[in-house]
PDB file of C-alpha atoms and ligand atoms in Angstrom:
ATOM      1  CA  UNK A   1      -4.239 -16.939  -0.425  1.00  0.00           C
ATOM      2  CA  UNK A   2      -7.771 -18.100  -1.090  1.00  0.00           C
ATOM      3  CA  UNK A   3      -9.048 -15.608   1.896  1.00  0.00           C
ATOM      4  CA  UNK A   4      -6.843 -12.410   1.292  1.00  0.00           C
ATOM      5  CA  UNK A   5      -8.859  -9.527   0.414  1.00  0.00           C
ATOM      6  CA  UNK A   6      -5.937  -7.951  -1.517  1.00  0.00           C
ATOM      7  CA  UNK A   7      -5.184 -11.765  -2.887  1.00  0.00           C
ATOM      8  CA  UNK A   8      -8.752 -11.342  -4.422  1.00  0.00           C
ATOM      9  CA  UNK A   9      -7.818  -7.857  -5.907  1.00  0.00           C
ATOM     10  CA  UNK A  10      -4.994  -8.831  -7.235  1.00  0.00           C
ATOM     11  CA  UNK A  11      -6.706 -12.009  -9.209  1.00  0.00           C
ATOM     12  CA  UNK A  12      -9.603  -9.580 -10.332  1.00  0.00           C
ATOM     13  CA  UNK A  13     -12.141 -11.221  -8.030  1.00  0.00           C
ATOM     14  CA  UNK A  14     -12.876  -8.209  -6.179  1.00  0.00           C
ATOM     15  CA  UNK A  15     -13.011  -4.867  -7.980  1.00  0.00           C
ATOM     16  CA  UNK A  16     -11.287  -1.800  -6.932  1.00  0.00           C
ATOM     17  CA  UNK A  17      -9.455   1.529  -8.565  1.00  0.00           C
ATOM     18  CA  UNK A  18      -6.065   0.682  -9.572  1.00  0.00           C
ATOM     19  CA  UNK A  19      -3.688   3.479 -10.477  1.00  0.00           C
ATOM     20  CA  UNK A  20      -0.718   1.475 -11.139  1.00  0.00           C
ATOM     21  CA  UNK A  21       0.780  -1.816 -11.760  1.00  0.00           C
ATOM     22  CA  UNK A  22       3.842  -3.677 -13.034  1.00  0.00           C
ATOM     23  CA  UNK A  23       5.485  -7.167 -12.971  1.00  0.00           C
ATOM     24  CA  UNK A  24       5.457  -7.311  -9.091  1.00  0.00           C
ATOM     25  CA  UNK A  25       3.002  -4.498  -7.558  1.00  0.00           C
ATOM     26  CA  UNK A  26      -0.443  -3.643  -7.760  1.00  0.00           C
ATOM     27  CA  UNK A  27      -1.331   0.023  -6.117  1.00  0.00           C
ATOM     28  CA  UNK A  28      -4.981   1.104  -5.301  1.00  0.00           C
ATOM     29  CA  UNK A  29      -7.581   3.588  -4.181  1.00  0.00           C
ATOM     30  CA  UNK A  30      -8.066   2.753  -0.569  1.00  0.00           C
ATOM     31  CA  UNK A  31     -11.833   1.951   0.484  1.00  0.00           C
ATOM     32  CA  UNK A  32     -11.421   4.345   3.344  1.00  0.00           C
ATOM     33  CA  UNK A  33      -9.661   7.539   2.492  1.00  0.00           C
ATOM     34  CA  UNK A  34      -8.079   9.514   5.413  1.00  0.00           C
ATOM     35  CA  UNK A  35      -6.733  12.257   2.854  1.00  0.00           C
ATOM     36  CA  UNK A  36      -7.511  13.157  -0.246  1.00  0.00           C
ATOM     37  CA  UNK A  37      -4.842  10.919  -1.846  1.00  0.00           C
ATOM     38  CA  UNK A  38      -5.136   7.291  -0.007  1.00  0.00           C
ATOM     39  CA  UNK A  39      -3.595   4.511  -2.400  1.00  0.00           C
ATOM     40  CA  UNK A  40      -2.408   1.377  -1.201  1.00  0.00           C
ATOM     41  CA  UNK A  41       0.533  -0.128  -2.490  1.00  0.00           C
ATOM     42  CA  UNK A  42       1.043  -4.157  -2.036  1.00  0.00           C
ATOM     43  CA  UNK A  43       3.312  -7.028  -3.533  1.00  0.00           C
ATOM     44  CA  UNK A  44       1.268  -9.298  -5.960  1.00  0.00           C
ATOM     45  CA  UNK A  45       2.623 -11.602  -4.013  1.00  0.00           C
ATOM     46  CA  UNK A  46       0.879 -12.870  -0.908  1.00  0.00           C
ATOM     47  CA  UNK A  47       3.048 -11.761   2.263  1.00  0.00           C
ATOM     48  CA  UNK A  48       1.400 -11.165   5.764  1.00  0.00           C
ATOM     49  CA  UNK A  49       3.242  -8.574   7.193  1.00  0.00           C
ATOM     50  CA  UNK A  50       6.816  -6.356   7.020  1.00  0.00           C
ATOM     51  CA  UNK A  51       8.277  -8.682   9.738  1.00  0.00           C
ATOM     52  CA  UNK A  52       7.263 -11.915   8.064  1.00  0.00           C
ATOM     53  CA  UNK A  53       8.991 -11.344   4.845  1.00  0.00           C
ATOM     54  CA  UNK A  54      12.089 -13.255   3.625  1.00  0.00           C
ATOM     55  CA  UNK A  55      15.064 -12.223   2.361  1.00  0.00           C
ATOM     56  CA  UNK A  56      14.540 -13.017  -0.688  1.00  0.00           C
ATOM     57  CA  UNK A  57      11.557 -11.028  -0.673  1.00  0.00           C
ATOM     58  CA  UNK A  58      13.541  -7.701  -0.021  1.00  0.00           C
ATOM     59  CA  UNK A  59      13.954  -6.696  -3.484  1.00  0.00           C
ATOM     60  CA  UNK A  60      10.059  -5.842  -3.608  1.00  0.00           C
ATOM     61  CA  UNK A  61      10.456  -3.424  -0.607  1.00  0.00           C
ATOM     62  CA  UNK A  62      11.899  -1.266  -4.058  1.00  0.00           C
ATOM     63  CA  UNK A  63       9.774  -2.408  -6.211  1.00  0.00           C
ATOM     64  CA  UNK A  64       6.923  -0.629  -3.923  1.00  0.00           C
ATOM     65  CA  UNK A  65       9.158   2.743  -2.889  1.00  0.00           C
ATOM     66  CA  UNK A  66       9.640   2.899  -7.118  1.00  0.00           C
ATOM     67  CA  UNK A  67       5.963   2.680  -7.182  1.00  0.00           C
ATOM     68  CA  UNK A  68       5.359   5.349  -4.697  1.00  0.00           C
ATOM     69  CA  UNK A  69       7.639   7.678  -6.714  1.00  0.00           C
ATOM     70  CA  UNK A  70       5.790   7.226  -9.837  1.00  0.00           C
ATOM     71  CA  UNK A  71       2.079   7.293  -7.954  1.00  0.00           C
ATOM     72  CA  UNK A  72       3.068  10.472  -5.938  1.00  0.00           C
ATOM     73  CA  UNK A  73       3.934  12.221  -9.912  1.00  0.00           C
ATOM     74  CA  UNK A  74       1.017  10.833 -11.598  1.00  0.00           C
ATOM     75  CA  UNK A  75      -0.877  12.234  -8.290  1.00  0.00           C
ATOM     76  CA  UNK A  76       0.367  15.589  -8.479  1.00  0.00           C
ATOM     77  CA  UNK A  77       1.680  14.939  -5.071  1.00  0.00           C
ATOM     78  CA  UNK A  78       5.472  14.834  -5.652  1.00  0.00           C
ATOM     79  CA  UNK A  79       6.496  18.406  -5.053  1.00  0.00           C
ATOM     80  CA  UNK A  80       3.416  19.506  -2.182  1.00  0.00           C
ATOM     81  CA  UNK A  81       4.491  15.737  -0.110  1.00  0.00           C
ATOM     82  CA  UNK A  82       3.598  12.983   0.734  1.00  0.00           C
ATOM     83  CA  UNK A  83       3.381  10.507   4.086  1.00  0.00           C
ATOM     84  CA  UNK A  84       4.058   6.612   3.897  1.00  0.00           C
ATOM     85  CA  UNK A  85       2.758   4.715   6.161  1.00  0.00           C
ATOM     86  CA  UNK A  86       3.264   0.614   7.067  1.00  0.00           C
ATOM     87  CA  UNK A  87       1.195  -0.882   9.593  1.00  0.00           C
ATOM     88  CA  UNK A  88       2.650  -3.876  10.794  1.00  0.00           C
ATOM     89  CA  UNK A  89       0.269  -6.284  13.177  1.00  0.00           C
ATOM     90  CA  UNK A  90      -1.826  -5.981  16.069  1.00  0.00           C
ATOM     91  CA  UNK A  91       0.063  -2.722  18.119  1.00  0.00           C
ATOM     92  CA  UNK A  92       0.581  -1.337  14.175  1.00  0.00           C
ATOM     93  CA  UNK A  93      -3.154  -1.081  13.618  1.00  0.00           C
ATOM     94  CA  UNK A  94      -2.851  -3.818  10.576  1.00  0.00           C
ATOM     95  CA  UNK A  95      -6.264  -4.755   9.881  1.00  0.00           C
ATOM     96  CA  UNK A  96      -4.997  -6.489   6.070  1.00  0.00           C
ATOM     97  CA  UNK A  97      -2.844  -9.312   6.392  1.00  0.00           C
ATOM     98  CA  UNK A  98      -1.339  -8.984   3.268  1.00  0.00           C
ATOM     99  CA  UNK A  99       1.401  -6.452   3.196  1.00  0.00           C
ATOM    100  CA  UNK A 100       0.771  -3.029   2.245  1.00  0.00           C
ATOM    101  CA  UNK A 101       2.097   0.966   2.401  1.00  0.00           C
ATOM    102  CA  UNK A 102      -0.358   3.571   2.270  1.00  0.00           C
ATOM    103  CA  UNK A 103       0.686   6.794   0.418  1.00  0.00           C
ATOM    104  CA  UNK A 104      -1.186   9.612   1.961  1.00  0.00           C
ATOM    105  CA  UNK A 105      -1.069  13.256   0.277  1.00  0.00           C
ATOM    106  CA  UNK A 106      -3.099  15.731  -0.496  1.00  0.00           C
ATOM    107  CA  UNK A 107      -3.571  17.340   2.585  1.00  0.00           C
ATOM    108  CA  UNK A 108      -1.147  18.604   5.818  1.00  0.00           C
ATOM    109  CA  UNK A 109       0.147  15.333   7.913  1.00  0.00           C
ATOM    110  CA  UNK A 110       0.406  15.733  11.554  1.00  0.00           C
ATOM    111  CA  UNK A 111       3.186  14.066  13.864  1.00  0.00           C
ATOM    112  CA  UNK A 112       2.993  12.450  15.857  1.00  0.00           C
ATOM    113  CA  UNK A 113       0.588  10.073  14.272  1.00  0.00           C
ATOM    114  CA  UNK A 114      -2.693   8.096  16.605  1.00  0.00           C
TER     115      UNK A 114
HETATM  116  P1  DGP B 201      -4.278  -1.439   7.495  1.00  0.00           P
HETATM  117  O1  DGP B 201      -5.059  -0.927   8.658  1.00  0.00           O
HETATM  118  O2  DGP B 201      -2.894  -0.803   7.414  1.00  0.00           O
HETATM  119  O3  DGP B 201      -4.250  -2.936   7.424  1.00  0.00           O
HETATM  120  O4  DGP B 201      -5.038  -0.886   6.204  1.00  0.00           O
HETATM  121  C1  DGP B 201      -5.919  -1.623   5.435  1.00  0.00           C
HETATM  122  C2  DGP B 201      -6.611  -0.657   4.514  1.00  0.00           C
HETATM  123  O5  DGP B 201      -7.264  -1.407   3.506  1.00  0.00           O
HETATM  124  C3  DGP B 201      -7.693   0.204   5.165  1.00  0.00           C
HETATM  125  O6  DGP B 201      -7.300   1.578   5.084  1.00  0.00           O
HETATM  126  C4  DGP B 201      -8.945  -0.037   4.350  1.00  0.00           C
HETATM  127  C5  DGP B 201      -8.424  -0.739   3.124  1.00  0.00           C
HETATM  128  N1  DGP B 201      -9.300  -1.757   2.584  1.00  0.00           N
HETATM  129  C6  DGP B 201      -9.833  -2.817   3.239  1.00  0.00           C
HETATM  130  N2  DGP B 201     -10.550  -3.571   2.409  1.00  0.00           N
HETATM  131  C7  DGP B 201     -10.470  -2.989   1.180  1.00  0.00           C
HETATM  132  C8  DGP B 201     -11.012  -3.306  -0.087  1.00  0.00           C
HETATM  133  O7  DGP B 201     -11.718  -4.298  -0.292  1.00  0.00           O
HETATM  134  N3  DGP B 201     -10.721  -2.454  -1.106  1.00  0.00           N
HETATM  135  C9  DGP B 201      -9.928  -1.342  -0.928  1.00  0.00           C
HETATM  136  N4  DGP B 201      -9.711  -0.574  -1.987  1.00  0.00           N
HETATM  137  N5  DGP B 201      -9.396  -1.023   0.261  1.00  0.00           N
HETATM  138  C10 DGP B 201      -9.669  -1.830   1.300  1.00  0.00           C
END
């Protein structure tokens, strides 16, 4: 998608700090961190949002938990924890229409969330 922020970070147009990537994800340092470990995790493939995807997109949905298991490791966040978060249009707070999890560690979580 020619105006998908994370489209452009995936093609290399826009620069960011990738920690991982494989056939099908691409996981990064989020602009914004709200805890000391803040990585996004999103499909190389362009999808808008949890409740937009296909079935035949479901196999990616573990294609980005595997992900999170390997970036929580290499993050020295495995053992301590971790939260995952999906925000999911307008009531969800998504403000990135590309789908995305945010893997937040680091620090103590607090439930419930804002
Ligand atoms: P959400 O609210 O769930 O749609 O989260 C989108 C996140 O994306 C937000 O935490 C900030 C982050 N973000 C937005 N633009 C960029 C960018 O250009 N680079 C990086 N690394 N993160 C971005």
């Amino acid at each position: 998608m020619d105006d998908c922020i994370f489209c452009k970070i995936v093609a290399g147009k826009i620069s960011a700090q990738i920690v991982h990537q494989d056939k099908s994800v691409l996981a990064f340092r989020d602009l914004n961190p709200q805890a000391p470990v803040h990585i996004l995790i999103i499909p190389r493939k362009h999808i808008d949002q949890i409740s937009s995807m296909e079935e035949a997109d479901l196999p990616l949905l573990g294609d980005i938990y595997g992900a999170v298991k390997t970036i929580a490791l290499q993050e020295g966040i495995s053992e301590t924890g971790f939260r995952v978060v999906a925000n999911n249009g307008p009531d969800g707070g998504q403000t990135v229409g590309h789908l995305h999890l945010h893997l937040l560690g680091g620090r103590l979580m607090h439930w419930p969330p804002g």
